[in-house]
Amino acid sequence: MVPLSSLSHAAARRQAPAASQEEAGRGLADLGAALRGILGEDRLKPAFQPIVDLATGEIHAFEGLIRGPSDSLLQSPASLFKVAGLTGQLFDLERACCRTLATAFAASGAPWKLFLNLSPGSLTASVQRALVPLRRLEELGLDPGRIVIELTEALPVQDLGDLARAIGVFRQMGFAIALDDLGEGFSSLRLWSELRPEYVKVDMHFIQGVSRDPVKHQFLRSLCDIAAKTGARVVGEGVEFEADFAVIQELGLPFGQGYLFGRPEPEPVPRTPAHLFRRRGRVQDGSAWLRDAGGTAARLTLDIAPVDPGTPNLAIERRFLEDRELQSIPVVRDGVPVGLINRHVFMDLLFRPFSREIHGKRPVESLMDRNILVLDHRTSLHDLSRLIVESDRRHILHGFILTRDGVYAGMGSGHDLMREITQMQIRSARYANPLTGLPGNVPINEHLDDLLRQGLPFTAAYCDLDHFKPYNDVYGYREGDEVIHWTGELLSSACRPDLDFVGHVGGDDFILVFRSPDWRERCEGLLAAFEAGRTRFFGAADLARGGYLGEDRRHQPVLHPLVSLSIGAVEVRPGAFHTHHEVAAAAAVAKKEAKRLEGSSLFVERRAPVTGFFQERCGTQSA
């Protein structure tokens, strides 16, 4: 039997010797026969790879993948589908894949969504034919609302109109649509524009290396903007490195897929690296603290009894009439949310002429909204608000569904979310430093306590300006405020946004909370940047003499060194400290030692934790 690579090479040569062409033909026939045997004997092997919610770490779905028998030349999926295309068995292979994957997924009892790959050609060749494997899903107990048809783009779409009409039929049945490998294949942007898929999967080329490629970074940012306007949800494929994960998470991609989260497994196993999704402080103008201290979606939970998809519509009508305050009813099958009934949409439809007679006795799944927003109850309010804004606006009006470990836990309303966000913003403004806008003492302390409670290692760096008080006396408080504001921006720029936290204790005192492993290099770079940038705040004469003239208490002239930056750092290991008081006290001691050194300097405290009296400002007065 001729290997597939040899077959492809031989077939590509139009003027090959007749013997070679005959050999290739025999090889293709043998491979085609082998494929028919695999399909006839149900020897395809299923595999499932997780698609992860990047905000919470929860499993959102699994993509169904397929393998051939391990003892066959057609073990790889590339070989399977190439031979199927060359021998006219592509539809038969796709139907067998759907059957194999759906059977294994249903048998596992997995509550998540399932992505199934289908080619546009199979969908447009005959809609009724394409429905055959998909109808099998309902027989297995898989609701269409849990199935996402992933359009592969190995070949150009011959008739976009036919494809759009076919997709319309599948959408009416409740299936969602995903566009695969955006940016790789044929006219993918036009497909996105015309088909308006619920999901868009970005080719791994744009994901891998995005942490060090500004062009890829801008490309993804633009895709996220388009997705927000079209209502699509972006899935980043090929996520393998934490640095790339951190960037796509910061950009706001809702979902990710790749070896970093899990390799394809014979069964849908919900395993993701927990350390990737622990809550993190963020460097922002106060909203860093909002992410951690603002609470989770659980606080919005409304205890609304769900209904089964088979509940008659007349029973839903009675429930709305009996409870005038009830705005939406979740539809749940075996604990898994599958739809939502909104009062106004439902009642408007039911009270149309002859509508009660037509729909009254039918099950509620015939009228329910299948395009629902389902979130884990641990989703932060900060992330929830972003998801709501980026999704269909009706989710604000109709509400969203909350789950606990994939099982229905309650509902949330857009009104309640907006109220909580408003309160969070008010609280943020109350505790933010008015000069820099950075979090003040309360959020600093809460952030430190939160990290200690989680048992996460971090480095607390106390930053203080040297010789700053006389600078105010000589140059004035307005110039002094400019120095403070610039210092705050400089400190923020030295931090990694997805890991670190910066707060303004007050005056010329700041604190950095690093979870970046390269925190020492960041501090050294910060000191160098401070030394280079401080020159803008001094006159030419002061720069020339290396200091500025002031007066002491006896009004005698004194030369003060140029303002410098001292950083006292303490590495916090799990169990070494118990409260933010202890961390701040140790950092204050380190800062005091740093100030003993000449010029801008870093001192790392390596001694045992310091306990005792803690002042509100977390340290000593400035020199």
Coordinates of C-alpha atoms in Angstrom, one line a residue:
M1 CA 0.0 0.0 0.0
V2 CA 1.4 3.4 -1.0
P3 CA 1.8 6.0 1.7
L4 CA -0.5 9.0 1.4
S5 CA 2.4 11.5 1.0
S6 CA 3.7 9.4 -2.0
L7 CA 0.2 9.2 -3.4
S8 CA -0.3 13.0 -3.2
H9 CA 3.1 13.6 -4.9
A10 CA 2.4 11.2 -7.7
A11 CA -1.1 12.5 -8.3
A12 CA 0.3 16.1 -8.6
R13 CA 2.6 15.2 -11.5
R14 CA 0.4 15.4 -14.6
Q15 CA 3.0 14.0 -16.9
A16 CA 4.3 11.2 -14.7
P17 CA 5.2 7.9 -16.4
A18 CA 2.2 5.6 -16.9
A19 CA 3.6 3.0 -14.5
S20 CA 3.8 5.6 -11.7
Q21 CA 0.3 6.8 -12.4
E22 CA -1.0 3.2 -12.3
E23 CA 0.8 2.6 -9.0
A24 CA -0.7 5.8 -7.5
G25 CA -4.1 4.7 -8.7
R26 CA -3.8 1.3 -7.1
G27 CA -2.5 3.0 -3.9
L28 CA -5.5 5.3 -3.9
A29 CA -7.9 2.4 -4.5
D30 CA -6.3 0.5 -1.6
L31 CA -6.6 3.5 0.7
G32 CA -10.2 4.1 -0.3
A33 CA -11.0 0.5 0.4
A34 CA -9.3 0.7 3.8
L35 CA -11.3 3.8 4.6
R36 CA -14.6 2.0 3.7
G37 CA -13.6 -0.8 5.9
I38 CA -12.9 1.5 8.9
L39 CA -16.3 3.2 8.4
G40 CA -18.2 0.0 7.9
E41 CA -16.7 -1.5 11.1
D42 CA -17.1 1.6 13.2
R43 CA -13.3 1.7 14.0
L44 CA -13.0 5.5 14.3
K45 CA -11.6 6.7 17.6
P46 CA -13.1 9.8 19.4
A47 CA -11.0 12.5 21.1
F48 CA -12.1 15.6 23.0
Q49 CA -10.2 18.7 23.7
P50 CA -11.5 21.4 26.1
I51 CA -12.5 24.9 25.2
V52 CA -11.9 27.0 28.3
D53 CA -13.6 30.2 29.6
L54 CA -10.5 32.5 30.0
A55 CA -12.2 34.6 32.7
T56 CA -13.0 31.8 35.1
G57 CA -11.1 28.7 34.0
E58 CA -14.4 26.7 33.7
I59 CA -14.9 24.3 30.8
H60 CA -17.2 25.9 28.2
A61 CA -17.2 23.1 25.6
F62 CA -15.2 20.3 24.1
E63 CA -14.3 20.0 20.4
G64 CA -14.8 16.6 19.0
L65 CA -11.8 15.3 17.2
I66 CA -11.3 12.0 15.4
R67 CA -8.5 9.4 14.9
G68 CA -8.2 6.4 12.7
P69 CA -7.2 2.9 14.0
S70 CA -3.7 2.8 15.5
D71 CA -2.8 -0.1 13.2
S72 CA -3.8 1.7 10.0
L73 CA -2.0 4.1 7.6
L74 CA -5.1 6.3 8.1
Q75 CA -4.6 6.9 11.8
S76 CA -4.0 10.6 11.5
P77 CA -7.0 12.9 10.8
A78 CA -5.2 14.5 7.9
S79 CA -4.8 11.2 6.2
L80 CA -8.4 10.2 6.9
F81 CA -10.0 13.3 5.4
K82 CA -7.6 13.6 2.4
V83 CA -8.4 10.0 1.3
A84 CA -12.1 10.6 1.9
G85 CA -12.0 13.7 -0.3
L86 CA -10.1 11.9 -3.1
T87 CA -12.3 8.8 -3.0
G88 CA -15.7 10.5 -2.7
Q89 CA -16.3 9.4 0.9
L90 CA -16.1 12.8 2.7
F91 CA -19.8 12.9 3.6
D92 CA -19.7 9.3 4.8
L93 CA -16.7 10.1 6.9
E94 CA -18.2 13.2 8.4
R95 CA -21.4 11.4 9.2
A96 CA -19.4 8.6 10.9
C97 CA -17.4 11.2 12.9
C98 CA -20.6 12.8 14.2
R99 CA -22.1 9.5 15.2
T100 CA -18.9 8.3 16.9
L101 CA -18.3 11.6 18.8
A102 CA -21.9 12.1 19.8
T103 CA -22.2 8.6 21.1
A104 CA -19.1 8.9 23.2
F105 CA -20.0 12.4 24.4
A106 CA -23.5 11.3 25.4
A107 CA -22.2 8.2 27.2
S108 CA -19.8 10.3 29.3
G109 CA -22.7 12.3 30.7
A110 CA -20.7 15.5 30.1
P111 CA -22.9 18.6 30.7
W112 CA -20.9 21.0 28.4
K113 CA -21.3 22.0 24.7
L114 CA -19.9 19.9 21.9
F115 CA -18.2 21.4 18.8
L116 CA -18.6 19.1 15.8
N117 CA -16.6 19.8 12.5
L118 CA -18.5 19.7 9.3
S119 CA -17.4 21.0 5.8
P120 CA -19.5 23.6 4.0
G121 CA -19.7 21.3 1.1
S122 CA -21.5 18.6 3.1
L123 CA -24.0 21.2 4.4
T124 CA -24.8 22.6 1.1
A125 CA -24.9 19.4 -1.0
S126 CA -28.1 18.4 0.6
V127 CA -29.6 19.9 3.8
Q128 CA -31.7 16.8 4.4
R129 CA -28.7 14.6 4.0
A130 CA -26.7 16.7 6.4
L131 CA -29.4 16.5 9.0
V132 CA -29.2 12.7 9.2
P133 CA -26.2 12.6 11.6
L134 CA -27.4 15.7 13.5
R135 CA -30.8 14.2 14.2
R136 CA -29.0 11.3 15.8
L137 CA -27.9 13.7 18.5
E138 CA -31.4 14.1 19.8
E139 CA -31.8 10.4 19.9
L140 CA -28.8 10.3 22.2
G141 CA -30.3 12.9 24.5
L142 CA -28.0 15.8 23.2
D143 CA -30.1 18.9 22.9
P144 CA -29.3 21.0 19.8
G145 CA -28.7 24.0 22.0
R146 CA -25.5 22.2 23.3
I147 CA -24.1 21.5 19.8
V148 CA -22.0 23.9 17.8
I149 CA -21.4 23.2 14.2
E150 CA -17.8 24.1 13.4
L151 CA -17.4 25.0 9.7
T152 CA -14.0 23.7 8.4
E153 CA -12.5 25.7 5.6
A154 CA -10.2 23.3 3.8
L155 CA -11.8 24.2 0.5
P156 CA -13.4 27.4 -0.8
V157 CA -17.1 27.9 -0.5
Q158 CA -18.7 27.5 -3.9
D159 CA -22.1 29.1 -3.2
L160 CA -22.3 31.4 -0.2
G161 CA -26.1 31.8 -0.6
D162 CA -26.7 28.0 -0.4
L163 CA -24.5 27.8 2.7
A164 CA -26.3 30.7 4.4
R165 CA -29.7 29.0 3.7
A166 CA -28.5 25.7 5.0
I167 CA -27.2 27.4 8.2
G168 CA -30.5 29.1 8.6
V169 CA -32.2 25.6 8.8
F170 CA -29.7 24.4 11.4
R171 CA -30.1 27.6 13.5
Q172 CA -33.9 27.1 13.5
M173 CA -33.3 23.7 15.1
G174 CA -31.2 25.3 17.8
F175 CA -27.7 24.6 16.6
A176 CA -25.0 27.3 16.9
I177 CA -22.4 28.0 14.3
A178 CA -18.6 28.4 14.6
L179 CA -16.2 29.6 12.0
D180 CA -12.9 27.6 12.2
D181 CA -9.3 28.9 11.6
L182 CA -10.1 32.5 11.0
G183 CA -7.3 34.1 9.1
E184 CA -6.0 30.9 7.5
G185 CA -8.4 29.7 4.8
F186 CA -10.4 31.0 1.9
S187 CA -12.3 34.3 2.3
S188 CA -12.9 33.8 6.1
L189 CA -13.6 37.4 6.8
R190 CA -16.4 37.4 4.2
L191 CA -17.8 34.3 5.7
W192 CA -17.8 36.0 9.1
S193 CA -19.6 39.0 7.7
E194 CA -22.2 37.0 5.8
L195 CA -22.9 34.1 8.2
R196 CA -22.6 35.9 11.5
P197 CA -21.5 32.8 13.4
E198 CA -22.0 32.6 17.2
Y199 CA -18.3 31.6 17.6
V200 CA -15.1 32.6 15.7
K201 CA -12.0 30.4 16.2
V202 CA -8.8 32.3 15.5
D203 CA -6.1 30.3 13.8
M204 CA -3.2 29.3 16.0
H205 CA -0.7 31.4 13.9
F206 CA -2.1 34.5 15.5
I207 CA -2.1 33.1 19.0
Q208 CA 1.3 31.5 19.3
G209 CA 3.9 34.2 19.9
V210 CA 1.4 37.0 20.4
S211 CA 3.2 38.0 23.6
R212 CA 6.2 39.1 21.6
D213 CA 4.7 40.1 18.3
P214 CA 3.0 43.6 18.2
V215 CA 1.4 42.8 14.8
K216 CA -0.4 39.7 16.1
H217 CA -1.4 41.7 19.2
Q218 CA -3.0 44.4 17.1
F219 CA -4.7 41.8 14.8
L220 CA -6.3 40.1 17.8
R221 CA -7.4 43.4 19.3
S222 CA -9.1 44.3 16.0
L223 CA -10.8 40.9 15.9
C224 CA -12.1 41.4 19.4
D225 CA -13.6 44.8 18.3
I226 CA -15.3 43.2 15.3
A227 CA -16.6 40.4 17.5
A228 CA -18.1 42.8 20.0
K229 CA -20.0 44.5 17.1
T230 CA -21.2 41.3 15.5
G231 CA -22.1 39.4 18.7
A232 CA -19.6 36.6 18.0
R233 CA -17.5 35.0 20.8
V234 CA -13.8 34.5 20.0
V235 CA -11.9 31.2 20.7
G236 CA -8.1 31.4 20.5
E237 CA -6.7 28.1 19.2
G238 CA -3.3 26.7 19.8
V239 CA -2.7 28.2 23.3
E240 CA 0.5 26.5 24.5
F241 CA 2.4 29.1 26.5
E242 CA 1.5 31.1 29.6
A243 CA 2.9 34.3 28.2
D244 CA 0.5 34.0 25.2
F245 CA -2.4 33.1 27.5
A246 CA -1.8 36.1 29.6
V247 CA -2.0 38.4 26.6
I248 CA -5.2 37.0 25.1
Q249 CA -6.8 37.0 28.5
E250 CA -5.9 40.7 28.9
L251 CA -7.2 41.4 25.4
G252 CA -10.5 40.0 26.5
L253 CA -10.8 36.8 24.4
P254 CA -13.7 34.9 26.0
F255 CA -12.4 31.4 25.3
G256 CA -9.1 29.5 24.6
Q257 CA -8.1 26.0 23.4
G258 CA -4.8 24.4 23.3
Y259 CA -2.3 22.1 25.0
L260 CA -1.9 24.6 27.9
F261 CA -5.5 23.7 29.0
G262 CA -5.6 20.1 27.9
R263 CA -4.6 17.7 25.2
P264 CA -7.2 15.6 23.2
E265 CA -8.4 12.7 25.4
P266 CA -10.6 9.7 24.6
E267 CA -13.2 11.1 27.0
P268 CA -14.2 14.7 27.8
V269 CA -12.1 15.1 31.0
P270 CA -12.5 18.5 32.8
R271 CA -8.9 19.1 33.7
T272 CA -7.3 22.6 33.4
P273 CA -4.3 24.0 35.3
A274 CA -5.8 25.7 38.3
H275 CA -2.9 28.1 38.9
L276 CA -3.7 29.8 35.6
F277 CA -7.0 31.2 36.8
R278 CA -6.3 32.2 40.4
R279 CA -7.5 35.8 40.9
R280 CA -5.0 38.4 40.1
G281 CA -4.5 42.1 41.0
R282 CA -4.4 44.4 38.0
V283 CA -2.6 47.6 37.3
Q284 CA -5.4 50.1 36.5
D285 CA -6.8 53.3 37.9
G286 CA -8.6 51.6 40.7
S287 CA -10.4 48.9 38.7
A288 CA -7.5 46.5 39.6
W289 CA -9.0 46.3 43.0
L290 CA -12.5 46.1 41.6
R291 CA -11.7 42.8 39.9
D292 CA -10.7 41.2 43.2
A293 CA -12.8 43.0 45.8
G294 CA -16.0 43.6 43.8
G295 CA -17.3 40.2 44.4
T296 CA -18.6 37.5 42.1
A297 CA -21.8 36.8 40.1
A298 CA -23.0 34.6 43.0
R299 CA -24.1 37.7 44.9
L300 CA -26.6 38.4 42.0
T301 CA -28.2 35.0 42.2
L302 CA -32.0 35.0 42.0
D303 CA -33.7 31.8 43.1
I304 CA -36.0 31.2 40.2
A305 CA -37.4 27.6 39.8
P306 CA -36.6 26.3 36.3
V307 CA -38.9 24.3 34.0
D308 CA -38.2 21.2 31.9
P309 CA -38.1 21.6 28.1
G310 CA -41.2 19.5 27.9
T311 CA -43.4 21.8 30.0
P312 CA -46.5 22.9 28.0
N313 CA -46.6 26.6 27.0
L314 CA -49.9 27.0 28.7
A315 CA -48.3 26.1 32.0
I316 CA -45.7 28.8 31.4
E317 CA -48.4 31.3 30.7
R318 CA -50.1 30.4 34.0
R319 CA -46.9 30.9 35.9
F320 CA -46.3 34.4 34.4
L321 CA -49.9 35.4 35.2
E322 CA -49.6 34.2 38.8
D323 CA -46.3 36.1 39.4
R324 CA -46.4 39.6 38.0
E325 CA -42.8 40.2 39.1
L326 CA -41.4 37.2 37.2
Q327 CA -39.5 38.4 34.1
S328 CA -37.8 35.3 32.8
I329 CA -37.9 31.6 33.4
P330 CA -34.9 29.3 32.8
V331 CA -35.3 26.1 30.9
V332 CA -33.2 23.3 32.3
R333 CA -32.7 19.6 31.3
D334 CA -31.1 17.3 33.8
G335 CA -29.5 20.3 35.6
V336 CA -28.1 21.8 32.4
P337 CA -29.5 25.2 31.2
V338 CA -30.8 24.9 27.6
G339 CA -32.9 28.0 27.1
L340 CA -34.8 31.0 28.6
I341 CA -38.3 32.3 28.3
N342 CA -38.8 36.0 28.6
R343 CA -42.2 37.3 29.8
H344 CA -42.7 40.0 27.2
V345 CA -41.5 38.0 24.2
F346 CA -43.5 34.9 25.3
M347 CA -46.8 36.7 26.1
D348 CA -46.6 38.8 23.0
L349 CA -46.4 35.7 20.9
L350 CA -49.0 33.7 22.8
F351 CA -51.6 36.4 22.6
R352 CA -51.5 36.8 18.8
P353 CA -54.5 35.4 16.9
F354 CA -54.7 31.6 17.0
S355 CA -51.3 31.5 18.7
R356 CA -52.6 29.9 21.9
E357 CA -54.4 27.2 19.9
I358 CA -51.3 26.5 17.9
H359 CA -48.6 26.7 20.6
G360 CA -50.5 26.2 23.8
K361 CA -50.1 22.5 24.2
R362 CA -46.6 22.4 22.6
P363 CA -43.5 22.0 24.9
V364 CA -41.8 25.2 25.9
E365 CA -38.6 24.2 24.0
S366 CA -40.5 25.1 20.8
L367 CA -40.6 28.8 21.9
M368 CA -37.6 29.2 24.2
D369 CA -34.6 31.3 23.4
R370 CA -31.7 29.0 22.9
N371 CA -29.1 31.7 22.5
I372 CA -28.5 32.2 26.3
L373 CA -25.7 33.6 28.3
V374 CA -24.6 31.0 30.9
L375 CA -21.9 31.9 33.4
D376 CA -20.2 30.2 36.4
H377 CA -21.3 31.7 39.7
R378 CA -17.6 32.4 40.5
T379 CA -17.2 34.8 37.6
S380 CA -16.1 38.2 38.9
L381 CA -18.6 41.1 38.5
H382 CA -15.9 42.9 36.6
D383 CA -15.6 40.1 34.0
L384 CA -19.4 39.6 34.0
S385 CA -20.0 43.3 33.2
R386 CA -17.5 43.0 30.3
L387 CA -19.2 39.8 28.9
I388 CA -22.7 41.4 29.2
V389 CA -21.5 44.5 27.3
E390 CA -19.8 42.4 24.6
S391 CA -22.8 40.0 24.1
D392 CA -26.3 40.5 22.7
R393 CA -28.0 43.4 24.4
R394 CA -31.0 41.4 25.1
H395 CA -29.0 39.6 27.9
I396 CA -29.2 42.9 29.8
L397 CA -33.0 42.9 29.5
H398 CA -33.8 39.2 29.7
G399 CA -31.1 38.2 32.2
F400 CA -28.5 35.5 32.3
I401 CA -28.2 32.0 33.9
L402 CA -25.7 31.1 36.6
T403 CA -24.3 27.6 37.2
R404 CA -22.3 25.9 39.9
D405 CA -20.0 23.2 38.4
G406 CA -22.0 23.2 35.3
V407 CA -25.4 22.7 37.1
Y408 CA -28.1 25.4 37.2
A409 CA -27.8 27.6 40.3
G410 CA -30.1 30.5 39.6
M411 CA -30.5 33.6 37.4
G412 CA -29.1 37.1 37.4
S413 CA -30.6 40.3 36.0
G414 CA -28.9 43.1 34.1
H415 CA -30.5 45.6 36.4
D416 CA -29.0 44.1 39.5
L417 CA -25.6 43.9 37.8
M418 CA -25.6 47.6 36.8
R419 CA -26.5 48.5 40.4
E420 CA -23.6 46.5 41.7
I421 CA -21.1 47.9 39.2
T422 CA -22.2 51.4 40.1
Q423 CA -21.6 50.8 43.8
M424 CA -18.2 49.3 43.0
Q425 CA -17.3 52.4 41.0
I426 CA -18.4 54.6 43.8
R427 CA -16.4 52.6 46.3
S428 CA -13.3 52.6 44.0
A429 CA -13.5 56.4 43.7
R430 CA -13.9 56.7 47.5
Y431 CA -10.7 54.8 48.2
A432 CA -8.6 55.9 45.2
N433 CA -5.8 58.5 45.6
P434 CA -7.1 61.8 44.1
L435 CA -3.8 62.7 42.6
T436 CA -2.8 59.5 40.9
G437 CA -6.1 57.6 40.7
L438 CA -4.4 54.5 42.1
P439 CA -5.9 52.4 44.8
G440 CA -5.3 53.7 48.3
N441 CA -4.8 52.1 51.7
V442 CA -8.1 50.1 52.0
P443 CA -7.8 48.3 48.6
I444 CA -4.0 47.8 49.2
N445 CA -4.7 46.1 52.5
E446 CA -7.5 44.0 51.1
H447 CA -5.4 42.9 48.1
L448 CA -2.6 41.8 50.4
D449 CA -4.9 39.9 52.7
D450 CA -6.5 38.3 49.7
L451 CA -3.2 37.0 48.4
L452 CA -2.3 35.8 51.9
R453 CA -5.6 34.0 52.2
Q454 CA -5.1 32.2 48.9
G455 CA -1.5 31.2 49.9
L456 CA 0.0 32.7 46.8
P457 CA 3.7 33.8 46.8
F458 CA 4.4 37.4 46.0
T459 CA 6.8 40.3 46.5
A460 CA 5.8 43.5 48.3
A461 CA 7.9 46.5 47.3
Y462 CA 7.6 49.7 49.3
C463 CA 8.6 52.7 47.1
D464 CA 9.5 56.1 48.5
L465 CA 11.0 59.3 47.1
D466 CA 14.2 60.5 48.7
H467 CA 14.8 64.3 49.4
F468 CA 11.3 65.1 48.2
K469 CA 10.1 67.4 51.1
P470 CA 12.8 70.1 50.3
Y471 CA 11.9 69.8 46.6
N472 CA 8.4 70.9 47.4
D473 CA 9.8 73.9 49.4
V474 CA 12.1 74.9 46.5
Y475 CA 10.1 74.2 43.4
G476 CA 6.6 74.5 44.9
Y477 CA 3.8 72.0 45.5
R478 CA 2.5 72.1 42.0
E479 CA 5.8 70.8 40.6
G480 CA 5.8 68.3 43.5
D481 CA 2.4 67.0 42.4
E482 CA 3.8 66.5 38.9
V483 CA 6.6 64.4 40.3
I484 CA 4.2 62.3 42.3
H485 CA 1.9 61.8 39.3
W486 CA 4.8 60.9 37.0
T487 CA 6.1 58.4 39.6
G488 CA 2.7 56.7 39.8
E489 CA 2.7 56.3 36.0
L490 CA 6.3 55.0 36.0
L491 CA 5.5 52.4 38.7
S492 CA 2.4 51.2 36.8
S493 CA 4.4 50.8 33.6
A494 CA 6.9 48.6 35.4
C495 CA 4.2 46.1 36.4
R496 CA 2.8 43.3 34.4
P497 CA -0.9 44.1 34.0
D498 CA -2.2 40.6 34.3
L499 CA -0.2 39.7 37.5
D500 CA 0.9 42.8 39.5
F501 CA -0.8 45.5 41.5
V502 CA 0.3 49.1 42.3
G503 CA -1.2 51.2 45.1
H504 CA -0.6 54.8 46.4
V505 CA -0.2 54.8 50.2
G506 CA -0.2 58.6 50.3
G507 CA 2.2 61.5 49.7
D508 CA 5.3 60.1 48.0
D509 CA 4.8 56.5 49.3
F510 CA 3.7 53.8 46.9
I511 CA 3.5 50.0 47.2
L512 CA 4.0 47.4 44.4
V513 CA 2.7 43.9 44.8
F514 CA 4.5 41.7 42.3
R515 CA 3.5 38.2 41.3
S516 CA 5.8 38.5 38.2
P517 CA 8.7 36.1 38.6
D518 CA 11.1 38.7 37.1
W519 CA 10.1 41.3 39.7
R520 CA 13.8 42.1 40.5
E521 CA 14.6 43.0 36.9
R522 CA 11.4 45.1 36.8
C523 CA 12.6 47.0 39.9
E524 CA 16.0 47.6 38.4
G525 CA 14.5 48.8 35.2
L526 CA 12.2 51.1 37.1
L527 CA 15.2 52.6 39.0
A528 CA 17.0 53.2 35.7
A529 CA 13.9 54.8 34.2
F530 CA 13.5 57.1 37.2
E531 CA 17.1 58.3 37.1
A532 CA 16.8 59.1 33.4
G533 CA 13.3 60.7 33.6
R534 CA 13.8 62.9 36.7
T535 CA 15.9 65.4 34.8
R536 CA 12.7 67.1 33.4
F537 CA 11.8 68.3 36.9
F538 CA 15.0 70.2 37.6
G539 CA 16.6 73.3 36.2
A540 CA 19.8 73.2 34.2
A541 CA 21.9 74.7 37.0
D542 CA 20.7 72.1 39.5
L543 CA 21.4 69.3 37.1
A544 CA 24.9 70.6 36.5
R545 CA 25.8 70.7 40.2
G546 CA 24.0 67.4 40.9
G547 CA 21.6 68.9 43.5
Y548 CA 19.4 71.8 44.3
L549 CA 19.9 74.6 46.9
G550 CA 17.5 75.0 49.8
E551 CA 17.5 76.2 53.4
D552 CA 17.8 74.3 56.6
R553 CA 15.8 75.2 59.8
R554 CA 18.3 78.0 60.6
H555 CA 17.7 79.4 57.1
Q556 CA 21.3 78.4 56.1
P557 CA 21.8 77.4 52.5
V558 CA 22.1 73.6 52.0
L559 CA 22.6 71.5 48.8
H560 CA 20.1 68.7 48.6
P561 CA 20.8 65.7 46.2
L562 CA 18.4 65.2 43.3
V563 CA 15.2 63.4 44.1
S564 CA 15.8 59.6 43.9
L565 CA 13.7 56.5 44.4
S566 CA 14.2 53.9 47.1
I567 CA 12.6 50.5 46.9
G568 CA 12.4 48.1 49.9
A569 CA 11.2 44.6 48.8
V570 CA 10.2 41.6 50.9
E571 CA 9.5 38.2 49.3
V572 CA 6.4 36.7 50.8
R573 CA 6.2 32.9 50.9
P574 CA 3.0 31.0 51.9
G575 CA 2.7 30.8 55.7
A576 CA 5.5 33.3 56.4
F577 CA 3.0 36.2 57.0
H578 CA -0.5 36.2 58.3
T579 CA -1.9 39.8 57.8
H580 CA -1.2 42.8 55.7
H581 CA 0.1 44.5 58.8
E582 CA 3.1 42.1 59.0
V583 CA 3.8 42.4 55.3
A584 CA 3.7 46.2 55.4
A585 CA 5.9 46.4 58.4
A586 CA 8.5 44.1 56.8
A587 CA 8.4 46.2 53.6
A588 CA 8.8 49.4 55.6
V589 CA 11.9 48.0 57.3
A590 CA 13.3 47.1 53.8
K591 CA 12.5 50.6 52.5
K592 CA 14.3 52.2 55.5
E593 CA 17.4 50.2 54.6
A594 CA 17.1 51.2 50.9
K595 CA 17.0 54.8 51.9
R596 CA 20.4 54.4 53.6
L597 CA 21.9 53.7 50.2
E598 CA 23.0 56.6 48.0
G599 CA 20.8 57.4 45.0
S600 CA 18.0 55.4 43.6
S601 CA 18.4 51.9 45.1
L602 CA 16.8 48.5 45.8
F603 CA 17.1 46.6 49.1
V604 CA 15.6 43.2 49.6
E605 CA 14.6 42.1 53.1
R606 CA 15.6 38.5 53.7
R607 CA 15.1 38.3 57.5
A608 CA 12.1 36.9 59.5
P609 CA 8.8 38.7 59.3
V610 CA 8.5 41.8 61.5
T611 CA 5.4 42.0 63.8
G612 CA 4.1 44.7 66.1
F613 CA 2.6 48.1 65.8
F614 CA 1.5 49.1 62.3
Q615 CA 0.9 52.7 61.4
E616 CA -1.8 53.5 58.9
R617 CA 0.7 54.8 56.4
C618 CA 2.6 51.6 56.4
G619 CA 6.0 53.0 57.1
T620 CA 8.4 55.8 58.1
Q621 CA 8.3 59.5 57.0
S622 CA 10.2 60.6 53.9
A623 CA 13.6 62.0 54.2

